[in-house]
Coordinates of C-alpha atoms in Angstrom, one line a residue:
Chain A
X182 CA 0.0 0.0 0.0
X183 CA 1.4 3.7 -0.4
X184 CA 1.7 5.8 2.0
X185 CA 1.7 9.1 1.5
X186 CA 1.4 9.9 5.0
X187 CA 5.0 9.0 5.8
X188 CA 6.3 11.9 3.2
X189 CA 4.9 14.4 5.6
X190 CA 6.7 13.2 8.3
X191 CA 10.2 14.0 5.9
X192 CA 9.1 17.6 5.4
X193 CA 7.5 18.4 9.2
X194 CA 8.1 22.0 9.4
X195 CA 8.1 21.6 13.0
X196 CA 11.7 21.8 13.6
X197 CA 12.8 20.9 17.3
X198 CA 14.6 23.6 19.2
X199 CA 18.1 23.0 19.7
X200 CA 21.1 25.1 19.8
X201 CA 21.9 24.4 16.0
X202 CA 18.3 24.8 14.5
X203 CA 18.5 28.6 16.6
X204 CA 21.4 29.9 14.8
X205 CA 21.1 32.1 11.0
X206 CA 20.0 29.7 8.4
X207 CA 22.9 31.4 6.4
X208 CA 25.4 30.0 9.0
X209 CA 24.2 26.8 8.8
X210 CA 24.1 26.7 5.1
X211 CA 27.6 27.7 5.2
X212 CA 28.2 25.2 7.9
X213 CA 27.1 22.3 5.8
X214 CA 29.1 24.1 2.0
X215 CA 32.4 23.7 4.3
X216 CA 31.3 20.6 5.5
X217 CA 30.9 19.3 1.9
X218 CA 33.9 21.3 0.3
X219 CA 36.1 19.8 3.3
X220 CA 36.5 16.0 2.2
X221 CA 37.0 17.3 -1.4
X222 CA 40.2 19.4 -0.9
X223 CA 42.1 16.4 -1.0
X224 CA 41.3 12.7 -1.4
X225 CA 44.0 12.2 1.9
X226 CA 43.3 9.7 4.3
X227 CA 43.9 12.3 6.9
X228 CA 41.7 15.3 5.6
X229 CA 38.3 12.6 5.8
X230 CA 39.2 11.6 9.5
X231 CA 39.5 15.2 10.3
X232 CA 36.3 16.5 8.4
X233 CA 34.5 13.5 10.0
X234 CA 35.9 14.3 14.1
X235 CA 35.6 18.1 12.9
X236 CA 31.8 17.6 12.4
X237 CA 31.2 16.3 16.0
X238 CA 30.1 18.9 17.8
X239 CA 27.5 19.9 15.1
X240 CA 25.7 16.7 16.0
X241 CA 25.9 17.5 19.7
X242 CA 24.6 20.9 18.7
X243 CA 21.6 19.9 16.7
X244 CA 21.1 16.7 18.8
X245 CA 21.0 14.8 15.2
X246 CA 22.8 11.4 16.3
X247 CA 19.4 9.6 15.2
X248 CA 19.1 11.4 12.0
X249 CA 22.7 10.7 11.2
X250 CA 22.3 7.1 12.4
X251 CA 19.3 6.4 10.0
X252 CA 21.2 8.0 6.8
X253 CA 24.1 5.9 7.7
X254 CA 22.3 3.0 7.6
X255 CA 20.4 3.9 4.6
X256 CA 23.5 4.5 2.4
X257 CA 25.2 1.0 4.0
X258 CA 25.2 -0.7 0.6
X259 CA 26.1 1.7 -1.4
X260 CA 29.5 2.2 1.0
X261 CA 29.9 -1.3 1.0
X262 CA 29.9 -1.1 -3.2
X263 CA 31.8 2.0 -3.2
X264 CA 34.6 0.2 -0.7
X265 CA 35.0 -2.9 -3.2
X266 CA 35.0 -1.2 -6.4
X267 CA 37.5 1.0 -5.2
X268 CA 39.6 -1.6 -4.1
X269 CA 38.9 -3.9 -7.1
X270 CA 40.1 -0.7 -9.3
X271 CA 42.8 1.1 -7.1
X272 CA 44.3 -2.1 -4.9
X273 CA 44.5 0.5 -2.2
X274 CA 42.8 -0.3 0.8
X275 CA 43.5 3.2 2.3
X276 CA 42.7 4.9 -0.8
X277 CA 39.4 3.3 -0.7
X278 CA 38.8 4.1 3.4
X279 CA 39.5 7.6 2.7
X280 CA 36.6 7.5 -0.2
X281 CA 34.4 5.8 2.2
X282 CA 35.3 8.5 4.8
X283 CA 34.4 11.2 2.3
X284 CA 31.1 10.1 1.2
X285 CA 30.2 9.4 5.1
X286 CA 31.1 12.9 6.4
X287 CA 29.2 14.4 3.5
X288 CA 25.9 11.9 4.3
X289 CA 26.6 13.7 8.0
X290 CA 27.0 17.2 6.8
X291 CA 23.7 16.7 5.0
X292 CA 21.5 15.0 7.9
X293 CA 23.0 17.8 10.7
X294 CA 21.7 20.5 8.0
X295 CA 18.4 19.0 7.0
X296 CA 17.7 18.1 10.8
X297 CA 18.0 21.6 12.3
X298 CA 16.9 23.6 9.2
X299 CA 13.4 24.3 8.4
X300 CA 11.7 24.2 5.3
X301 CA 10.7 27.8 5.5
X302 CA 14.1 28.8 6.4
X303 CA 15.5 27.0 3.0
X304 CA 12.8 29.0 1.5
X305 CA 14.2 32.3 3.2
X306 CA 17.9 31.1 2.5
X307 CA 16.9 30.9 -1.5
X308 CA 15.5 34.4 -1.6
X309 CA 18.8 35.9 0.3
X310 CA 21.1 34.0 -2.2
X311 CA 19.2 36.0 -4.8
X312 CA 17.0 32.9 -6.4
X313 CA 13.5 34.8 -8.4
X314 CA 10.8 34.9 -5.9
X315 CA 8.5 33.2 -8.6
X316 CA 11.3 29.5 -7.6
X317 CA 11.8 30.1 -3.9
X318 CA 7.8 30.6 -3.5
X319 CA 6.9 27.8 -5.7
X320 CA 9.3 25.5 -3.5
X321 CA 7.4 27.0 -0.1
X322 CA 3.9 26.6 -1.7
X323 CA 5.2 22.8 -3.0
X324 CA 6.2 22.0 0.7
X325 CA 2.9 23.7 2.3
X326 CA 0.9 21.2 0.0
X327 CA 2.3 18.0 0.5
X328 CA 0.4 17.4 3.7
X329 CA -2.5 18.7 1.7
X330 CA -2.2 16.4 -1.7
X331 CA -1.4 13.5 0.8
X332 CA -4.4 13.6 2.6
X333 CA -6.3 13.5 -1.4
X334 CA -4.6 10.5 -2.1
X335 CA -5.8 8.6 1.3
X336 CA -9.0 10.1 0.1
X337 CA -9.2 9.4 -3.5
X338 CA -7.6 5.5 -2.5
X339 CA -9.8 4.6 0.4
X340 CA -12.8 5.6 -1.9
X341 CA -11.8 3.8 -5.4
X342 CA -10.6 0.8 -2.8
X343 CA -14.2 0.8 -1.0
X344 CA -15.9 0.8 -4.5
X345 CA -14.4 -2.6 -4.8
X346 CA -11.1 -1.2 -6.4
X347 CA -8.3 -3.5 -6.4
X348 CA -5.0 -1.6 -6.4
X349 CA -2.6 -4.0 -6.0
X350 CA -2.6 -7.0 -8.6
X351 CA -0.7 -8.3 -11.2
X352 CA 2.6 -8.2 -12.0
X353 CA 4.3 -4.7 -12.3
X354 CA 3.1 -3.0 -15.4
X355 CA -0.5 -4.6 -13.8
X356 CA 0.0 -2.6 -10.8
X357 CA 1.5 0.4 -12.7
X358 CA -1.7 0.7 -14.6
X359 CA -3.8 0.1 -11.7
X360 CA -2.6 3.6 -10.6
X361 CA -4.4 5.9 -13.1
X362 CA -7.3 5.4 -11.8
X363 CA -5.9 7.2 -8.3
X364 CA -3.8 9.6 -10.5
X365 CA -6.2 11.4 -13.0
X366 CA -8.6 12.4 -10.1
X367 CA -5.8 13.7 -8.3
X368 CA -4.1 15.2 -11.3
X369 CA -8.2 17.0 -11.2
X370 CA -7.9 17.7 -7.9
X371 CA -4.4 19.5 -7.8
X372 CA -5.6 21.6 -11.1
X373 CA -8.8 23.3 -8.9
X374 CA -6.7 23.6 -5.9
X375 CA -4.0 25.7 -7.8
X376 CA -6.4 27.8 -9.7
X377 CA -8.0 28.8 -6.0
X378 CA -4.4 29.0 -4.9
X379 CA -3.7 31.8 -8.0
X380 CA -7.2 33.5 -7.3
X381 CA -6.1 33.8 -3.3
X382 CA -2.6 34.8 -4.0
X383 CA -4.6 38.0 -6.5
X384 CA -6.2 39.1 -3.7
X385 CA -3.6 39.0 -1.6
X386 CA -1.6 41.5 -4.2
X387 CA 1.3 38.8 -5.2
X388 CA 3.5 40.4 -7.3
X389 CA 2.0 43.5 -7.0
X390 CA 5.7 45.7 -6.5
X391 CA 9.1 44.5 -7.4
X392 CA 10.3 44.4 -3.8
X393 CA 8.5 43.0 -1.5
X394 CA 9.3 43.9 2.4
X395 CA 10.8 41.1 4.4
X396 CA 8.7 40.3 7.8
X397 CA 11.0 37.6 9.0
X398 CA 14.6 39.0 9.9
X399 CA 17.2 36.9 11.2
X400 CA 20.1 37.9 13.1
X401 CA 23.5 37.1 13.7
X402 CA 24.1 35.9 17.6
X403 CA 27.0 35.0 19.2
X404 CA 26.6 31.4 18.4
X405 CA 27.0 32.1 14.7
X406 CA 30.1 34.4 15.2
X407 CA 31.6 31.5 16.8
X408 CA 30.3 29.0 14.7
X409 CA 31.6 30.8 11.5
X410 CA 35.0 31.4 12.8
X411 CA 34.8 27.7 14.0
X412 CA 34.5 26.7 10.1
X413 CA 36.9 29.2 8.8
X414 CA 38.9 27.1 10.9
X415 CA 38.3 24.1 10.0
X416 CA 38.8 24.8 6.3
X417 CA 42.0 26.7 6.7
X418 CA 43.2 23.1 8.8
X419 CA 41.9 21.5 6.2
X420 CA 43.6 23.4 3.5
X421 CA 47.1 23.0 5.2
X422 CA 46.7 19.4 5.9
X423 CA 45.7 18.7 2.3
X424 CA 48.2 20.5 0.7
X425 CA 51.2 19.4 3.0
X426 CA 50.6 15.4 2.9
X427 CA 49.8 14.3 -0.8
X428 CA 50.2 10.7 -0.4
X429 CA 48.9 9.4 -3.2
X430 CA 47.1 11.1 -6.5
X431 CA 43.6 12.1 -6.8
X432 CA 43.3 8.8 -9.1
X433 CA 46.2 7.0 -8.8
X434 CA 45.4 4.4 -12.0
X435 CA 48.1 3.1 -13.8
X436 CA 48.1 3.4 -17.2
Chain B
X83 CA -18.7 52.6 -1.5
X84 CA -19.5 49.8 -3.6
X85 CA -21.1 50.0 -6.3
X86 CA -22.6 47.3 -9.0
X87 CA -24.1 48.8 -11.9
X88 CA -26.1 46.7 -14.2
X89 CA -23.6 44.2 -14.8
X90 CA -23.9 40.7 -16.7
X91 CA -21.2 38.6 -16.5
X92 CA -21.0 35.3 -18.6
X93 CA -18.1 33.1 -18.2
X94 CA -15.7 32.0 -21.0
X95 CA -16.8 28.8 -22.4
X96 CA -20.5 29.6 -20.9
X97 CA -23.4 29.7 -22.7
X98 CA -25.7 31.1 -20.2
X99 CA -24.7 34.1 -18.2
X100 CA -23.5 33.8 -14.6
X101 CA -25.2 37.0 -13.7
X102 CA -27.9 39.2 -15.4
X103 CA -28.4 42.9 -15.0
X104 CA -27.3 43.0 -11.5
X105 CA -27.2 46.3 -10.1
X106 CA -26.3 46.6 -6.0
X107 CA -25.0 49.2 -3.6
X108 CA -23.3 48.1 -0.5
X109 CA -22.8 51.0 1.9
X110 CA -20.0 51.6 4.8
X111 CA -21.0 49.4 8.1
X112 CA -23.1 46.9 6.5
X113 CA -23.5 43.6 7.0
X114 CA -24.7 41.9 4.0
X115 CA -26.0 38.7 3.8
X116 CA -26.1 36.7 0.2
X117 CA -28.3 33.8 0.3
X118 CA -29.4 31.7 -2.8
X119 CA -28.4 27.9 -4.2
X120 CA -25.5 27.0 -5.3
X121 CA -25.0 28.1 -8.9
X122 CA -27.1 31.0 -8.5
X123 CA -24.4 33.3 -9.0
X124 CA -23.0 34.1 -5.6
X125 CA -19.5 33.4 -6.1
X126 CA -19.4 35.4 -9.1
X127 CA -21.4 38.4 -7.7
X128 CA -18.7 38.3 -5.1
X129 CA -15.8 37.9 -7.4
X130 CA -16.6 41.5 -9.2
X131 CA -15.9 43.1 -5.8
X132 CA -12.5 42.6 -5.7
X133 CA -11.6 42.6 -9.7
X134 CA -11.1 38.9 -9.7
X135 CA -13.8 39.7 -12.8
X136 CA -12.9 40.9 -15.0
X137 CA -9.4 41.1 -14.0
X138 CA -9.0 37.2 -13.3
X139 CA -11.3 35.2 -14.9
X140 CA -11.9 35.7 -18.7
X141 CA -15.3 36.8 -20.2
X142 CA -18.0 38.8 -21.5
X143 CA -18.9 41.8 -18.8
X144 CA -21.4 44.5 -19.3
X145 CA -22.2 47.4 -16.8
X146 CA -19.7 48.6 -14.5
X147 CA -18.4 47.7 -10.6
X148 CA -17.4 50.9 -8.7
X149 CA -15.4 50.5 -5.8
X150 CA -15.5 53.9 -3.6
X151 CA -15.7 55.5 -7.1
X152 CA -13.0 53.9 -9.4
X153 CA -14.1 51.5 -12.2
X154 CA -12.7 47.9 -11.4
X155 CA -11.6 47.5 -14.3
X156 CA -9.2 50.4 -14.4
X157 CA -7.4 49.2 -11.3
X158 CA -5.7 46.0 -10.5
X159 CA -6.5 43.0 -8.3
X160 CA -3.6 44.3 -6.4
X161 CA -4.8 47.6 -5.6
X162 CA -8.6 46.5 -4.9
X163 CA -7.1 44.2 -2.4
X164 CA -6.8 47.5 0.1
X165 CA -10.1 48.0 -0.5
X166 CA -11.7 44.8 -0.5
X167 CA -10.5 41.5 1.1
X168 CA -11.6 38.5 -0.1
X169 CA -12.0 35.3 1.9
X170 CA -12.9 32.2 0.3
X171 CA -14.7 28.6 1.0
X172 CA -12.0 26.3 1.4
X173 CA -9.4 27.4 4.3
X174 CA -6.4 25.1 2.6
X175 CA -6.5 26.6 -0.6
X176 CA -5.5 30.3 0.3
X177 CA -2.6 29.6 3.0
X178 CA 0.1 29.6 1.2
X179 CA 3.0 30.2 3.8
X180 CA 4.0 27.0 6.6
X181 CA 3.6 29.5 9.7
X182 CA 0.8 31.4 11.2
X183 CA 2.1 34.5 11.8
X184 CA 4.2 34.5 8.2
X185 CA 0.8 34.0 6.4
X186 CA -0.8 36.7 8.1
X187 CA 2.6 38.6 6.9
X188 CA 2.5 37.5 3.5
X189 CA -0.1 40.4 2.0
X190 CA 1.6 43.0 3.8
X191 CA 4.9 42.1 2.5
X192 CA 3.4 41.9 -0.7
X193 CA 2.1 45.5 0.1
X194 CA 5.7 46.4 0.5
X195 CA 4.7 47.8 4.5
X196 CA 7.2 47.9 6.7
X197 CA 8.3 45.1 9.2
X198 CA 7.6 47.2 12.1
X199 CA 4.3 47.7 11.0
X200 CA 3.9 44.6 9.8
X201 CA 4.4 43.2 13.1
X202 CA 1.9 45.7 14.7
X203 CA -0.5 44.8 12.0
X204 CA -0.2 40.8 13.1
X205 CA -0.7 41.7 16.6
X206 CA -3.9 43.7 16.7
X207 CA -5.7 41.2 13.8
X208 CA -4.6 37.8 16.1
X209 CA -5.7 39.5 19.4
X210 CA -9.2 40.9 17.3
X211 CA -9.7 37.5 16.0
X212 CA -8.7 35.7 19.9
X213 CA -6.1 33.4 18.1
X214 CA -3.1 34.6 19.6
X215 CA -2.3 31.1 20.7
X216 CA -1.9 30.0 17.2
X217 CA 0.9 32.7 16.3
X218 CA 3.9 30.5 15.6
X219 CA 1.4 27.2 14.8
X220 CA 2.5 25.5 11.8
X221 CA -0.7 26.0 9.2
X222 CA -0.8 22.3 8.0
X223 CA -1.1 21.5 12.0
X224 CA -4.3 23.8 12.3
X225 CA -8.1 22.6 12.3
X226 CA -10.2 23.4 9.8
X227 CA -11.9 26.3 12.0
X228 CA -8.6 28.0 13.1
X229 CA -7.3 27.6 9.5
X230 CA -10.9 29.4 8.2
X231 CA -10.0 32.2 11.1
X232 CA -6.4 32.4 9.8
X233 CA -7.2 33.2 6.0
X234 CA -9.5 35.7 7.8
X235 CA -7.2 37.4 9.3
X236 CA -4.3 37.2 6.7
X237 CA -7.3 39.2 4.5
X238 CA -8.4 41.6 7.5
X239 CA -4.6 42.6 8.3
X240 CA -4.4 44.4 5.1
X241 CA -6.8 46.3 6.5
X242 CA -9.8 46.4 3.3
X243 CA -13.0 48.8 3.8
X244 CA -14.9 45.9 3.0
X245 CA -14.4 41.8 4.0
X246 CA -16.1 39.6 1.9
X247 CA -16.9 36.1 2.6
X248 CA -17.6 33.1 0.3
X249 CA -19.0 30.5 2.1
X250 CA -16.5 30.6 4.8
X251 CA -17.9 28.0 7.0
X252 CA -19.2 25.2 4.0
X253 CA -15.8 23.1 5.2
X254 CA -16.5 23.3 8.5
X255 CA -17.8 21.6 12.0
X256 CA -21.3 23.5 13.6
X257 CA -18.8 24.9 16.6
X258 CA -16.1 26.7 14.2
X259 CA -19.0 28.0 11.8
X260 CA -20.8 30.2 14.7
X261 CA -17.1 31.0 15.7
X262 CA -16.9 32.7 12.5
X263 CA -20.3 33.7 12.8
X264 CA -19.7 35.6 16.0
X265 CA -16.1 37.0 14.7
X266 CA -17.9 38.6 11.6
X267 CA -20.9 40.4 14.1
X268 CA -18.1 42.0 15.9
X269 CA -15.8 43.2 12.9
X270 CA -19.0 44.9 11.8
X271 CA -19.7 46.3 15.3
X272 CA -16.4 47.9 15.0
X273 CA -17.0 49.6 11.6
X274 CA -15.5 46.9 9.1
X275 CA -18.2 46.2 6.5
X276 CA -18.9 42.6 5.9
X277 CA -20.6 40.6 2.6
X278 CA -21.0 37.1 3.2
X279 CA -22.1 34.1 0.9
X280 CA -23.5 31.7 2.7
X281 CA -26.3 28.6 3.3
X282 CA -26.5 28.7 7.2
X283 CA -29.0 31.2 7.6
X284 CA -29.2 30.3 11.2
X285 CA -25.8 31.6 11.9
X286 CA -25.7 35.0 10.0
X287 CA -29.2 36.3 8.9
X288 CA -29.3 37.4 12.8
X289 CA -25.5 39.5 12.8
X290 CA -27.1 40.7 9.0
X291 CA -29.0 44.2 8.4
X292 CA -29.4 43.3 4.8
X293 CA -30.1 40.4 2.9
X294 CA -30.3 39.3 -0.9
X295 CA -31.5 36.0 -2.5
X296 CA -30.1 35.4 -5.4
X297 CA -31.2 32.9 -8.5
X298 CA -30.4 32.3 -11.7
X299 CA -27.5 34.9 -12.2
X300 CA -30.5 37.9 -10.8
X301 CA -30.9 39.2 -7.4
X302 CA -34.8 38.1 -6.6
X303 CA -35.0 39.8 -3.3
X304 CA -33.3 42.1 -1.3
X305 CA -34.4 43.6 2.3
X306 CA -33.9 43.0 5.9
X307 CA -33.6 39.4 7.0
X308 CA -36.1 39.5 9.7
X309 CA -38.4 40.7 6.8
X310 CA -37.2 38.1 4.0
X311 CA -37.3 35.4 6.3
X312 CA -40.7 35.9 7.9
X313 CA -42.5 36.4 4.4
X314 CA -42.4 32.8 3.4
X315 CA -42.1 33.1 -0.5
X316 CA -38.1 32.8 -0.6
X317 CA -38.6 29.0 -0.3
X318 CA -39.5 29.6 -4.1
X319 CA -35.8 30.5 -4.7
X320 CA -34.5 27.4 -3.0
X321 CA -33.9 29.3 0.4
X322 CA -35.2 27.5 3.8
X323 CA -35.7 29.7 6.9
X324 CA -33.9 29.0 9.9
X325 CA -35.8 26.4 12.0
X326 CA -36.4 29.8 14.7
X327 CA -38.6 31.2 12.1
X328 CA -40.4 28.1 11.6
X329 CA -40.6 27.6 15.5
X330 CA -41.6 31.5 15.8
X331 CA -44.2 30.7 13.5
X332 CA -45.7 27.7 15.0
X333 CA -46.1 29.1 18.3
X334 CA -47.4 32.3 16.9
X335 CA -44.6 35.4 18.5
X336 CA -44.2 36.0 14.7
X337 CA -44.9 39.7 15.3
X338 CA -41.0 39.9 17.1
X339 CA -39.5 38.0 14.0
X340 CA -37.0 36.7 15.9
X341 CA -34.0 35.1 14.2
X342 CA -31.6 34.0 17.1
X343 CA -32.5 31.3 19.3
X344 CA -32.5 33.8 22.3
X345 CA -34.8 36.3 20.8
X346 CA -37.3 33.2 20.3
X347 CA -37.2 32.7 24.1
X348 CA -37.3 36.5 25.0
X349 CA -40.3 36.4 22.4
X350 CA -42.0 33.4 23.6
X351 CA -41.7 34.6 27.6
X352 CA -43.1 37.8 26.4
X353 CA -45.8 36.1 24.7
X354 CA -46.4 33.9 27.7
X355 CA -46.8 37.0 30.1
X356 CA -49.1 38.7 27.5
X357 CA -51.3 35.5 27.7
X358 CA -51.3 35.2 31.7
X359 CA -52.4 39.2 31.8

């Protein structure tokens, strides 16, 4: 059975309070960009173990252990792939750890950001990096109808299914096909719920001036000072460690 | 203030008109109640108010909408949306922000106001409307009532002349409807002017001072509700009294015409003691 339910759940846009999820979205966006560009200064063994211990107290600070645990978990196979073919193509076992390493602190870097950011802040975090108001609203209005759309589907399955509808038989392209009956009502339903959407956002003078004014203002605490200079830090380490210990070549095949 | 002028209105596509020859004035401080079946051209009357006809909707319009003087035609949706706010039936369809207090925000900001005032403005329309609780709620987390209150006051904190309602409470429970009921009596009590589309007679005909029954694209009647409702021909036009008028009328106090549930006991005790003397 589908269940569109457990999407909302993904894009809650009740974040929890923590230390981390308090601080400037634009910190923690450039948190998580250093966090990313870190492993990728040098493919060292070094460099991954330090971006990986570097990223510690982020997940004390937005209390994402769990989060981070689950991704982890999620991605297992594909580590486990990306540990064999690199040591079927490179024969280097620590070549091959410090790939793992790199892909696992960038998994972290992403869970710690989507844990203590909120949608609406991405939303904000878009407009202030200068993305059109027409994508960064679309991306808001997408997120504030999911929970929306998801309760049509229950709707539109539970009464197809209590008409005597049976949505799951046959093989795949059975089942496959079995699904237009769900999907042109709500194809229907999503059409009349965007042209009331466009008649409320009229009223409400969308796009009425060029600039509009800002009601949400986020500031710049102590915590972000500190956390900023904490990843200026980090990269400038990060920087000298990956320029002084070149071990081996980015990709070290032979011809 | 507002001003409908012979206006027919036949939708794009349509064969028949949505509205014929309408002409209606709505003055400052009124509470107008629109009554008639569905498809009798409520939304649409409702829909010239604020521009979204012709502005919005494509068609064929003839006569002329004047809002405190200036043709809707000549000004945008955007600037009719100071004058006229526009609430309508289904509360998940108009939020269109993930927080309380940013939806409220998100008109203003469109307004280009500033964020001091802004904030000002949020405060005074959540403690008006008694939802100051749901400030920083997420709006996918609200019920259906509070949401219905929230699009209210994301419309009434741009602060229009003139509120108009279509069919605010059709989504929702008895107990949020004469929530929105009573909200509605007291915004007109403090001056806003209110026109409301709506089936539950029970709830608003008694907050009204006007009424009009609408059918078939025409306004059929028009006067004050205690009148419309007592004289028993609107049933023609689809449109039941409130069960107090029927119970008014059975026990005869039908000279009071009350509407409310407690004018029908004032009525009947008065009745009683007349009897007794």
């Amino acid at each position: 059975m589908l269940d569109p339910m457990g999407m909302v759940e993904i894009f809650r846009t009740q974040v929890g309070e923590t230390p981390y999820s308090r601080l400037n979205p634009s910190t923690k966006f450039i948190l998580f960009a250093s966090f990313i560009a870190l492993p990728l200064i040098s493919a060292s063994l070094p460099i991954q173990i330090f971006s990986l211990i570097a990223q510690v107290p982020l997940i004390i600070l937005s209390r994402s252990e769990r989060r981070v645990k689950r991704s982890l978990k999620a991605s297992l196979l594909f580590i486990v792939v990306l540990v064999v073919l690199n040591y079927l193509t490179t024969h280097s076992l620590e070549f091959s750890l410090a790939m793992v390493l790199r892909l696992v602190s960038m998994i972290i870097a992403s869970a710690i950001f989507m844990t203590g950011t909120s949608p609406a802040e991405i939303g904000d975090l878009l407009t202030k990096l200068k993305v059109p108001l027409q994508i960064t609203f679309s991306f808001v209005i997408a997120l504030r109808f999911i929970p929306v759309l998801a309760d049509d589907v229950v709707m539109i399955i539970t009464s197809q299914v209590s008409r005597g509808y049976e949505l799951e038989r046959g093989g795949f392209l059975e089942k496959v096909k079995r699904l237009i009956p769900i999907l042109i009502p709500m194809i229907i339903i999503a059409i009349r719920r965007g042209h009331q959407l466009a008649e409320a956002l009229e009223t409400k003078a969308f796009g009425a001036i060029e600039r509009r004014s800002s009601y949400v203002v986020y500031e710049y605490g102590r915590g972000d000072w500190i956390l900023l200079i904490y990843a200026i830090i980090v990269i400038t380490i990060g920087l000298v460690v990956g320029t002084l210990t070149p071990q081996f070549q980015l990709l070290p095949f032979r011809c | 203030m507002l001003k409908i002028e012979n206006v027919t209105f036949r939708y794009e596509g349509s064969k028949r008109p949505a509205l014929s020859e309408v002409s209606l004035e709505i003055d400052r401080g009124e509470f107008l109640l629109i009554a008639g079946l569905s498809g009798s051209g409520k939304s649409t009357l409702l829909r010239l108010l604020n521009g979204l006809i012709p502005h919005f909707y494509r068609g064929e319009m003839k006569g002329r909408v004047l809002v405190d003087g200036v043709d809707t035609r000549e000004a945008s949706v955007a600037q009719l949306s100071k004058k006229v706010g526009l609430v309508f039936q289904n509360p998940d369809n108009q939020i269109v922000t993930l927080r309380v207090d940013r939806e409220i925000a998100f008109g203003l900001e469109n307004l280009g106001l500033p964020r001091e005032e802004i904030i000002e403005r949020i405060n005074e329309v959540l403690k008006k409307l008694g939802i100051e609780h749901l400030r920083k709620r997420g709006t996918a987390e609200l019920s259906g009532g509070e949401k219905q209150l929230v699009a209210i006051a994301s419309v009434l904190a741009m602060k229009p002349d003139v509120i108009v309602l279509d069919e605010p409470t059709s989504e929702l429970d008895p107990f949020s409807s004469a929530r929105i009921a009573k909200v509605l009596g007291n915004l007109n009590r403090e001056g806003v002017t209110v026109v409301v589309a709506e089936h539950r007679l029970d709830l608003f005909a008694p907050k009204a001072n006007r009424m009009i029954v609408m059918s078939n694209g025409r306004i059929v009647r028009e006067g004050h509700p205690r009148e419309l409702l007592y004289r028993g021909d609107i049933s023609l036009h689809g449109v039941r009294p409130p069960s107090v008028v029927k119970l008014a009328r059975k026990y005869g106090v039908v000279g009071a015409q009350p509407l409310a549930v407690g004018e029908l006991i004032v009525a009947l005790r008065r009745g009683v003691r007349i009897d007794r003397s």
